[in-house]
XYZ file of N, CA and C in Angstrom:
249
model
N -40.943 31.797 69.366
C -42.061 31.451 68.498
C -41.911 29.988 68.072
N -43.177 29.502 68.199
C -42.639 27.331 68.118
C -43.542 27.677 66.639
N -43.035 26.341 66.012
C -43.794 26.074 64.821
C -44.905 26.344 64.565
N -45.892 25.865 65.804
C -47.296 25.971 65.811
C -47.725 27.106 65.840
N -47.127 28.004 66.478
C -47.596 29.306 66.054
C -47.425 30.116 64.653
N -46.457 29.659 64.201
C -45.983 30.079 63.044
C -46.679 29.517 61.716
N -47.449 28.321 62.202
C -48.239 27.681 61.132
C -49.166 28.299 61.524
N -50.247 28.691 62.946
C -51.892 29.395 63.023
C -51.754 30.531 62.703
N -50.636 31.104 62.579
C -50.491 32.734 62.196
C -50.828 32.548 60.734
N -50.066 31.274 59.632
C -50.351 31.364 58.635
C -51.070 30.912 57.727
N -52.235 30.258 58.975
C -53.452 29.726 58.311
C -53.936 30.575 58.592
N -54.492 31.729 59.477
C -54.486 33.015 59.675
C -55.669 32.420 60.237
N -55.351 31.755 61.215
C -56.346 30.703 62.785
C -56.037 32.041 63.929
N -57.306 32.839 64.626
C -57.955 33.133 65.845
C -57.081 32.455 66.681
N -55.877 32.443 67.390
C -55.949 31.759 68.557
C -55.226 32.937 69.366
N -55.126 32.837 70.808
C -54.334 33.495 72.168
C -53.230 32.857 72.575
N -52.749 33.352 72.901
C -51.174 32.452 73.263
C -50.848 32.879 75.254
N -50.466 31.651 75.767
C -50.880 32.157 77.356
C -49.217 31.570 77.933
N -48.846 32.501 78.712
C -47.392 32.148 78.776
C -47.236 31.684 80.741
N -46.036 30.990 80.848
C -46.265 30.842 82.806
C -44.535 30.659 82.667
N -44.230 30.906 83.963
C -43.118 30.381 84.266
C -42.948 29.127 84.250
N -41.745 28.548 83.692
C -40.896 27.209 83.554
C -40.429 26.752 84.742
N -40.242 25.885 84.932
C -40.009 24.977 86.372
C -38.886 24.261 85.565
N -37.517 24.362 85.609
C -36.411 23.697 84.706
C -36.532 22.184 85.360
N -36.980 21.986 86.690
C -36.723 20.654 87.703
C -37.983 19.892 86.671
N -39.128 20.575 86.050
C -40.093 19.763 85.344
C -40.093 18.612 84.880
N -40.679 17.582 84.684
C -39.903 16.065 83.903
C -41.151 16.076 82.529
N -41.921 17.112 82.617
C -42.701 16.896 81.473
C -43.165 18.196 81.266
N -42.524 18.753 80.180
C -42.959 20.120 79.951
C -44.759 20.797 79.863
N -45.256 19.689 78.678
C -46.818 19.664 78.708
C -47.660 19.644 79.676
N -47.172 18.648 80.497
C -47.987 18.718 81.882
C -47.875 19.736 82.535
N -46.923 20.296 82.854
C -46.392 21.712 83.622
C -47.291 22.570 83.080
N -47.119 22.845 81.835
C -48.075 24.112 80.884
C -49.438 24.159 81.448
N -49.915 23.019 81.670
C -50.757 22.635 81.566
C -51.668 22.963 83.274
N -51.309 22.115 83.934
C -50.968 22.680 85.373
C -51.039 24.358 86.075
N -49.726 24.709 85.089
C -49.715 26.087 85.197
C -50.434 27.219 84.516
N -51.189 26.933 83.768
C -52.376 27.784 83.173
C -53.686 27.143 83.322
N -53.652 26.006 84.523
C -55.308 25.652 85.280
C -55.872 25.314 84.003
N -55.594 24.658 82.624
C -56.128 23.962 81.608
C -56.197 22.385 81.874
N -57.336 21.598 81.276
C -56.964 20.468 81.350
C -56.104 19.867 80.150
N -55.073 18.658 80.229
C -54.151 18.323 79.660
C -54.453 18.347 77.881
N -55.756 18.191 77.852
C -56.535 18.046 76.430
C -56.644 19.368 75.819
N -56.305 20.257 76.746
C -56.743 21.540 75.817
C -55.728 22.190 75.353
N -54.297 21.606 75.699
C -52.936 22.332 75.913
C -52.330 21.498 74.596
N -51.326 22.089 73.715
C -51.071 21.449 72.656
C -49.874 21.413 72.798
N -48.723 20.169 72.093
C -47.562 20.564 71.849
C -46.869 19.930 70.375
N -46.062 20.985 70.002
C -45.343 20.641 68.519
C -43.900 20.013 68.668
N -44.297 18.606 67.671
C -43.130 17.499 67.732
C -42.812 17.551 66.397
N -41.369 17.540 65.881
C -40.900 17.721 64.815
C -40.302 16.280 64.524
N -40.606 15.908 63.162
C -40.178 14.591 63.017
C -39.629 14.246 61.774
N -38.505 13.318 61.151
C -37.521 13.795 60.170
C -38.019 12.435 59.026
N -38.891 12.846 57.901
C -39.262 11.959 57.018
C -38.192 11.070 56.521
N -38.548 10.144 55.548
C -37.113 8.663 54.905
C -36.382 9.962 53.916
N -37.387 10.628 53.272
C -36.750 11.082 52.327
C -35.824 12.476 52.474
N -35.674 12.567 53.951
C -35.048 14.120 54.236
C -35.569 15.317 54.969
N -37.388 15.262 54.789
C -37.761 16.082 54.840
C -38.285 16.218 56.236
N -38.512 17.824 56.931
C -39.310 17.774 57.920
C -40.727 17.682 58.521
N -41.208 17.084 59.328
C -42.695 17.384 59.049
C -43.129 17.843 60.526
N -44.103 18.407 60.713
C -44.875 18.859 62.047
C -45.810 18.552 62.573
N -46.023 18.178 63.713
C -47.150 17.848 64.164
C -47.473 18.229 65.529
N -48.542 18.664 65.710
C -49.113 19.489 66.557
C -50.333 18.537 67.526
N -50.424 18.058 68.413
C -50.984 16.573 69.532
C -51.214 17.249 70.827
N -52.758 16.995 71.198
C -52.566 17.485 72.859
C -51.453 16.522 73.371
N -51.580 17.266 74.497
C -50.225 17.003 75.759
C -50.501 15.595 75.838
N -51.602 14.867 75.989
C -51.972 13.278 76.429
C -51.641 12.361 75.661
N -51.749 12.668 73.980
C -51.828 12.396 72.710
C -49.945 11.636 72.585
N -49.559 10.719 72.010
C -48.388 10.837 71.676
C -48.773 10.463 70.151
N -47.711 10.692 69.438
C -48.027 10.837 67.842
C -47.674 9.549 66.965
N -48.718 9.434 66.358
C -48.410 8.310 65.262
C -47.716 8.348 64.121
N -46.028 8.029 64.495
C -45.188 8.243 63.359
C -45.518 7.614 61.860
N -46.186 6.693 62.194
C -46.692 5.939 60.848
C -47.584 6.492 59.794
N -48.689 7.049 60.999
C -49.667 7.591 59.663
C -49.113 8.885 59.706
N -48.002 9.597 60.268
C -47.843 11.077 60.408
C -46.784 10.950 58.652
N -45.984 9.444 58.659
C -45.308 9.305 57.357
C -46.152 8.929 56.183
N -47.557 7.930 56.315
C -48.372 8.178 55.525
C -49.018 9.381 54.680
N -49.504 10.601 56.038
C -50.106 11.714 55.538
C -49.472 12.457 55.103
N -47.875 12.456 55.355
C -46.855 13.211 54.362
C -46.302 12.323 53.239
N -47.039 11.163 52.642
C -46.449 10.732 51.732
C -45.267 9.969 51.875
N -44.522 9.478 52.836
C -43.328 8.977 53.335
C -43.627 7.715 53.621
N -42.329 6.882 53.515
C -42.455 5.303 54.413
C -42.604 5.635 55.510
N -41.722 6.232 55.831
C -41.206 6.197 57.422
C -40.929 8.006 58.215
N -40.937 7.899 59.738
C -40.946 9.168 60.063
C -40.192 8.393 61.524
N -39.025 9.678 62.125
C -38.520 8.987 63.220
C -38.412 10.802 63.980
């Protein structure tokens, strides 16, 4: 169970969860998912965990294409900084 599910379960968000075999040789997990359930890359999501200045953890959830903006991800949690 990844974060993201554990957060739509407890916003108590409608979603399906679609599973495929792993390819360990993969060099990009998202793309694979992605690939392997015939979705395009935009529709496939993945959760990046990132460690605020002050200690704390925060989550963020970005299609596969998307890479995440540590800056405003430390803004919208109130933080300087996020790594």
């Amino acid at each position: 169970m990844t974060p993201a599910v554990k957060a739509l379960e407890q916003a108590g968000v409608d979603f399906s969860l679609a599973t495929y075999e792993h390819d360990p040789r993969s060099p990009a997990y998202g793309e694979e998912a992605a690939h392997a359930l015939g979705l395009p890359p935009e529709e496939v999501f993945k959760t990046l965990l990132a460690r605020l200045d002050d200690g704390r953890l925060a989550v963020a959830i970005v299609p596969v294409p998307a890479q995440l903006d540590l800056k405003a991800l430390a803004r919208v949690a109130g933080a300087r900084k996020a790594k």
